[in-house]
C-alpha positions as MATLAB code, in Angstrom:
seq = 'MRNVEIEGHAEAVDVRIDGGRIAEIGSRLTGTADVDGRGGALLPGLHDHHIHLAALAAEAASVRVGPTDVPDRTAFAAALVGGPPGEWVRAVGYHESVAGELDRWALDALAPDRPVRVQHRTGALWVWNSAALRSAGMDGDGRFWREDERLRGRVPPVRLDLEGVGRRAGALGVTGFTNADPHPASGLVPLLSVLPQRLLVMGVDDPVKLILDDPTLPTPSQLARHIGEIRPRPVAVHCVTRVQLLVTLLALDEAAPADGDRIEHGSVIPAETIPWLRRLGVTVVTQPHFPAERAAAYAADVDADDRPHLYRCRSLTEAGVPLAAGTDAPYGTADPWAVMRAATEREDGERLRPRAALRLFTGEARHPARTRRLAVGSEADLCLLRVPLREALRTLTGELVRATYVSGRRIGPA';
ca = [
     252.616  147.505   96.567;
     249.195  146.667   95.157;
     245.962  144.994   96.176;
     246.267  145.402   99.963;
     243.654  145.966  102.650;
     244.142  149.131  104.728;
     241.891  150.104  107.614;
     239.598  152.962  106.583;
     239.417  151.943  102.937;
     236.348  150.014  101.787;
     238.187  148.114   99.049;
     241.697  146.855   98.386;
     244.093  149.616   97.353;
     247.579  150.182   95.982;
     250.330  151.882   97.993;
     253.252  153.780   96.513;
     256.312  154.327   98.705;
     258.897  156.989   98.051;
     261.735  158.212  100.254;
     260.821  155.810  103.065;
     257.269  157.172  103.354;
     253.870  156.406  101.936;
     253.582  158.711   98.944;
     250.201  157.678   97.587;
     247.244  155.401   98.380;
     244.644  154.660   95.725;
     243.494  152.412   92.908;
     245.599  151.418   89.882;
     248.610  153.480   90.921;
     251.724  153.420   88.795;
     255.001  152.181   90.252;
     253.383  149.648   92.640;
     253.751  146.393   90.700;
     256.659  145.035   92.741;
     254.522  143.355   95.429;
     251.031  141.891   95.014;
     249.386  141.905   98.434;
     246.640  139.505   97.244;
     244.105  141.217   99.456;
     246.105  140.775  102.658;
     245.961  143.350  105.432;
     248.661  146.027  105.488;
     249.256  147.173  109.077;
     251.575  149.581  110.827;
     254.653  147.584  111.797;
     254.519  146.264  115.342;
     256.477  148.097  118.049;
     257.575  146.222  121.172;
     257.205  148.928  123.827;
     259.240  147.202  126.574;
     262.117  144.847  125.810;
     265.712  144.233  126.938;
     267.606  143.716  123.719;
     271.130  142.951  124.933;
     269.815  140.415  127.434;
     267.659  138.837  124.742;
     270.630  138.657  122.379;
     272.703  136.982  125.105;
     270.234  134.104  125.372;
     271.995  132.303  122.528;
     275.018  131.946  124.837;
     272.973  131.085  127.934;
     271.412  128.059  129.596;
     267.672  128.267  130.278;
     266.886  127.182  133.846;
     263.311  128.340  134.346;
     260.567  126.079  135.750;
     259.514  124.942  132.276;
     263.124  124.167  131.307;
     264.449  122.373  134.417;
     261.595  121.068  136.556;
     263.630  120.095  139.616;
     266.958  120.312  141.423;
     268.462  117.332  139.565;
     267.714  118.785  136.131;
     268.971  122.192  137.296;
     272.299  120.695  138.391;
     272.661  118.839  135.079;
     272.092  122.072  133.147;
     274.808  123.870  135.109;
     277.556  121.286  134.487;
     276.978  120.757  130.756;
     279.310  122.200  128.150;
     283.098  122.495  127.956;
     284.851  122.064  131.349;
     286.072  125.206  133.059;
     284.077  127.676  130.951;
     281.726  130.135  132.600;
     278.064  129.126  132.646;
     275.493  131.884  132.182;
     272.108  130.551  133.319;
     268.912  132.585  132.987;
     265.231  132.447  133.885;
     265.632  130.912  137.353;
     262.745  130.798  139.833;
     262.779  129.500  143.394;
     260.256  126.791  142.512;
     263.101  124.929  140.761;
     265.535  124.483  143.679;
     264.764  127.084  146.348;
     266.672  130.242  147.279;
     270.180  130.443  145.850;
     273.479  131.761  147.181;
     277.116  130.871  146.434;
     277.036  127.809  148.662;
     273.801  126.449  147.200;
     275.354  126.728  143.731;
     278.610  125.174  144.973;
     276.675  122.070  145.991;
     275.368  121.756  142.427;
     278.328  122.924  140.340;
     281.522  123.342  142.382;
     284.172  123.064  139.673;
     283.344  125.800  137.185;
     282.297  129.477  137.335;
     278.518  129.701  137.341;
     276.237  132.749  137.397;
     272.473  132.426  137.510;
     270.012  135.213  136.742;
     266.618  135.286  138.411;
     263.557  135.366  136.167;
     262.923  138.999  137.111;
     266.311  140.020  135.719;
     267.046  141.902  138.952;
     269.196  139.301  140.760;
     272.380  137.447  139.802;
     273.766  134.647  141.969;
     277.383  133.481  141.533;
     279.076  130.371  142.866;
     282.476  130.398  144.598;
     284.404  129.576  141.412;
     282.895  132.602  139.690;
     283.647  134.864  142.646;
     287.263  133.690  142.808;
     287.695  134.171  139.069;
     286.459  137.765  139.372;
     288.419  138.517  142.560;
     285.264  138.966  144.607;
     283.828  137.631  147.853;
     280.523  137.586  149.724;
     277.428  135.439  149.510;
     277.306  135.602  145.710;
     273.980  137.447  145.540;
     273.956  140.668  143.491;
     270.714  142.653  143.437;
     270.520  145.182  140.571;
     274.311  145.355  140.275;
     274.674  144.811  136.531;
     276.831  147.916  136.124;
     279.278  146.670  138.761;
     279.432  143.165  137.315;
     279.805  144.025  133.616;
     283.573  144.262  133.589;
     284.131  141.179  135.745;
     282.744  138.480  133.457;
     283.976  137.103  130.134;
     282.410  138.669  127.038;
     279.158  137.058  125.970;
     278.334  136.605  122.315;
     275.286  138.702  121.479;
     273.154  137.330  118.671;
     271.646  140.694  117.713;
     271.363  139.680  114.078;
     269.200  136.762  115.165;
     267.062  139.015  117.364;
     266.439  141.392  114.469;
     265.759  138.593  112.013;
     263.278  136.788  114.254;
     261.491  140.017  115.135;
     261.306  140.981  111.474;
     259.654  137.659  110.714;
     256.947  138.572  113.248;
     256.226  141.989  111.761;
     258.178  143.988  114.360;
     259.567  147.260  113.005;
     260.535  148.965  116.263;
     261.748  148.384  119.826;
     261.812  150.375  123.049;
     264.801  149.164  125.045;
     263.844  149.403  128.722;
     267.138  148.884  130.581;
     267.250  151.193  133.617;
     270.937  152.064  133.141;
     271.934  151.655  129.479;
     275.520  150.468  129.193;
     278.051  152.745  127.565;
     278.116  151.933  123.889;
     274.690  150.263  123.900;
     273.241  152.449  121.146;
     275.988  151.728  118.580;
     275.904  148.066  119.630;
     272.185  147.865  118.863;
     272.534  149.763  115.598;
     272.972  146.468  113.731;
     269.256  145.823  114.238;
     267.157  146.655  111.167;
     264.308  147.902  113.355;
     263.796  151.432  114.652;
     265.085  151.882  118.172;
     264.209  153.956  121.221;
     266.605  153.513  124.156;
     265.159  154.684  127.457;
     267.452  157.129  129.212;
     269.303  158.027  126.035;
     265.975  158.881  124.409;
     262.801  159.865  126.236;
     261.434  158.632  128.561;
     263.885  158.203  131.437;
     263.510  154.828  133.149;
     263.166  154.839  136.950;
     263.432  151.632  138.979;
     261.628  151.223  142.304;
     262.288  148.396  144.772;
     260.279  147.956  147.966;
     263.295  147.648  150.322;
     264.731  150.975  149.109;
     261.488  152.718  148.221;
     261.684  156.524  148.359;
     258.940  158.601  149.924;
     256.524  160.198  147.449;
     258.154  163.584  148.059;
     261.635  162.185  147.449;
     260.506  160.587  144.201;
     258.716  163.807  143.205;
     261.936  165.779  143.712;
     263.855  163.280  141.586;
     261.238  163.509  138.839;
     261.428  167.313  139.090;
     265.179  167.130  138.422;
     264.470  165.108  135.277;
     261.770  167.421  133.935;
     260.855  168.450  131.314;
     261.682  164.911  130.180;
     258.999  162.263  130.773;
     259.629  159.289  133.040;
     258.850  155.574  132.800;
     258.489  154.220  136.330;
     258.930  150.501  137.021;
     255.953  149.500  139.213;
     255.526  145.829  140.094;
     253.928  146.119  143.546;
     250.956  147.942  145.010;
     253.106  150.234  147.143;
     255.378  151.146  144.211;
     252.348  152.243  142.201;
     250.929  154.306  145.071;
     254.243  156.074  145.689;
     254.536  156.818  141.966;
     251.034  158.247  141.676;
     251.559  160.458  144.729;
     254.886  161.632  143.319;
     253.403  162.427  139.916;
     250.641  164.375  141.621;
     253.256  166.428  143.461;
     255.646  166.872  140.535;
     252.845  167.248  137.935;
     252.691  164.725  135.080;
     254.412  165.340  131.751;
     253.428  164.290  128.270;
     254.897  160.830  127.716;
     254.997  159.660  131.354;
     254.563  155.901  131.688;
     253.966  153.197  134.248;
     256.023  150.147  133.299;
     254.406  146.771  134.017;
     251.579  147.956  136.277;
     251.750  144.488  137.774;
     249.324  145.331  140.592;
     246.778  148.092  139.937;
     244.086  148.246  142.635;
     240.677  149.225  141.284;
     240.593  152.427  143.336;
     243.699  153.747  141.565;
     242.239  153.491  138.043;
     240.485  156.924  138.117;
     243.734  158.366  139.488;
     245.700  156.954  136.543;
     243.176  158.403  134.121;
     243.345  161.852  135.737;
     247.141  161.886  135.517;
     247.019  160.784  131.891;
     249.944  158.363  132.256;
     250.240  155.410  129.905;
     250.435  151.900  131.357;
     252.775  149.605  129.401;
     251.929  146.138  130.641;
     252.566  142.423  130.010;
     249.206  140.615  129.726;
     250.981  137.318  129.016;
     252.571  137.064  132.464;
     249.432  135.763  134.259;
     249.476  132.855  131.792;
     253.241  132.282  131.607;
     253.659  132.504  135.382;
     250.319  131.166  136.570;
     251.713  128.556  138.963;
     254.232  130.937  140.535;
     251.682  133.731  140.901;
     249.223  131.342  142.553;
     251.884  130.438  145.119;
     253.766  133.717  145.541;
     251.333  136.599  145.003;
     249.284  137.823  147.942;
     245.627  136.819  147.575;
     244.587  140.474  147.896;
     246.722  141.366  144.860;
     245.690  138.567  142.494;
     242.483  140.273  141.252;
     244.550  143.309  140.218;
     247.315  141.670  138.157;
     248.270  143.118  134.761;
     244.978  144.837  134.082;
     243.877  145.395  130.482;
     240.145  145.681  129.858;
     239.365  147.611  133.039;
     242.005  150.190  132.123;
     240.849  150.680  128.531;
     237.208  150.910  129.588;
     238.176  153.617  132.090;
     240.070  155.580  129.444;
     243.572  154.848  130.758;
     246.078  154.769  127.854;
     247.335  151.193  127.484;
     250.078  149.484  125.495;
     252.224  146.383  125.884;
     255.747  145.088  125.626;
     257.030  141.541  125.712;
     259.662  142.257  128.421;
     261.784  139.687  126.572;
     263.856  137.784  127.537;
     261.904  137.754  130.816;
     258.798  136.877  128.827;
     258.126  135.588  125.335;
     259.639  137.651  122.523;
     256.585  137.029  120.316;
     254.136  139.976  120.408;
     251.445  137.862  118.751;
     251.593  135.446  121.699;
     251.111  138.442  124.000;
     248.080  139.524  121.979;
     246.576  136.039  122.176;
     247.129  135.978  125.932;
     245.317  139.301  126.233;
     242.294  137.834  124.419;
     242.256  134.640  126.495;
     242.199  136.136  129.980;
     239.623  134.562  132.290;
     239.753  137.186  135.041;
     237.590  139.929  133.549;
     240.569  141.610  131.862;
     240.126  140.031  128.425;
     240.586  142.291  125.408;
     238.943  141.964  122.026;
     241.401  140.939  119.285;
     241.477  144.362  117.630;
     242.256  146.039  120.963;
     244.968  143.447  121.616;
     246.574  144.256  118.256;
     246.589  147.960  119.137;
     248.805  147.203  122.143;
     251.698  146.946  119.653;
     250.789  149.481  116.953;
     251.271  152.682  118.943;
     253.886  155.381  118.501;
     257.239  154.777  120.154;
     257.018  157.837  122.423;
     253.235  157.627  122.850;
     252.574  153.878  122.934;
     248.791  154.129  123.257;
     248.504  156.501  120.272;
     247.752  154.139  117.385;
     249.651  154.773  114.163;
     247.571  154.968  110.986;
     248.678  154.323  107.433;
     248.219  157.520  105.464;
     250.013  159.574  102.848;
     253.137  160.998  104.468;
     253.434  158.394  107.202;
     256.610  156.363  107.589;
     256.588  153.158  105.574;
     257.107  150.877  108.592;
     254.727  148.147  107.551;
     253.538  144.636  108.308;
     251.894  142.840  105.384;
     249.722  139.866  106.295;
     248.791  136.911  104.122;
     245.083  137.330  104.884;
     242.562  140.133  105.469;
     242.466  141.639  108.944;
     239.196  139.998  109.937;
     240.711  136.577  109.355;
     243.973  137.504  111.100;
     242.116  138.631  114.218;
     240.704  135.120  114.640;
     244.148  133.599  115.247;
     246.581  136.461  116.039;
     249.639  134.543  114.949;
     252.945  135.648  113.485;
     252.670  132.833  110.950;
     250.400  135.163  108.968;
     253.153  137.765  108.453;
     254.124  137.798  104.789;
     256.534  140.751  104.738;
     257.909  143.433  107.057;
     259.254  146.806  105.939;
     261.159  149.614  107.671;
     261.181  152.870  105.680;
     259.926  150.832  102.754;
     262.862  148.407  102.883;
     261.975  144.783  103.423;
     263.541  143.257  106.567;
     261.678  139.966  106.775;
     260.630  137.240  106.720;
     263.567  135.713  104.875;
];
């Protein structure tokens, strides 16, 4: 690869790759004539630090029923009854602003004659209608909170478009994923092996994902004991409310933090907890696009006392708290460049500069806030842009990605 811009080098350079790693960086190198970078920036490949790959791959066989897809009850009902008669409907992205709270009877009124299951936008709740319950030999109100493991064997197989996920991510410069499912299904790792990107699966690999829910919240001491049983492995604790964060910080104080510990989401981080986060040294892996994507719902649903503390970015980096980001796709956009743009467009004091927004996705898989640098010996997981970095930072768009490489092998764009 020749004539590329690399951070830390004053002029365009050539890069020679051998054995999946960068073997040489310099001027007029031999063996680099295959790709002319034309002065474009060569970056570390992007890593999505929080994503749900199987769920994202299942979207191709699903009906989108979020507020931007079906604006009202009538459109929601029409979405549920489309398609071949009698087949199961898998609907995703639902929020109560569409048609209120759901249970089996509410779904029966909309789609009584075919099995229907609807996933809430958070990914934590499935609601089934009576036809679906009968088909699976089940009863109850049709509401299943965090029961994916129980439900897996009771539904028809869903076609997973993993090839499409890998292809689209490759076109955006993504060379790695951290799959953040709390309980990885048996066989998930070989299933995901068709992806051309590098893969870290929480639970199988470090860190271990821990889910907290307010109704079943452990005490800090209980959580500390659980973390102690997991040590020396690091943990990634799902924190989407103020109380979940406080319990986690108290537990980490008691158990003692470990290298690689993470707070997932950090949806609500009160200002007084920021020095605490810094002292513990935990990394916050957040979603700065959610305040934009979910603005209307947050304005209606989030307590006024919590709104100033949503998905912090700038205040954390200025305080020295390690920060990275994940798309949380399919529960948010799968485009990391859109996440970066959202981080630079915040109007709540949490706006990041474009270069800092880019760094949210260029960290190491196990240490997301530790930025990877291109140097001799480093893995050749690369994102080549069509333009120099200064120009790319003005727009932060995946349209500027010219080529993506994993271990020196091109994976996109097509």
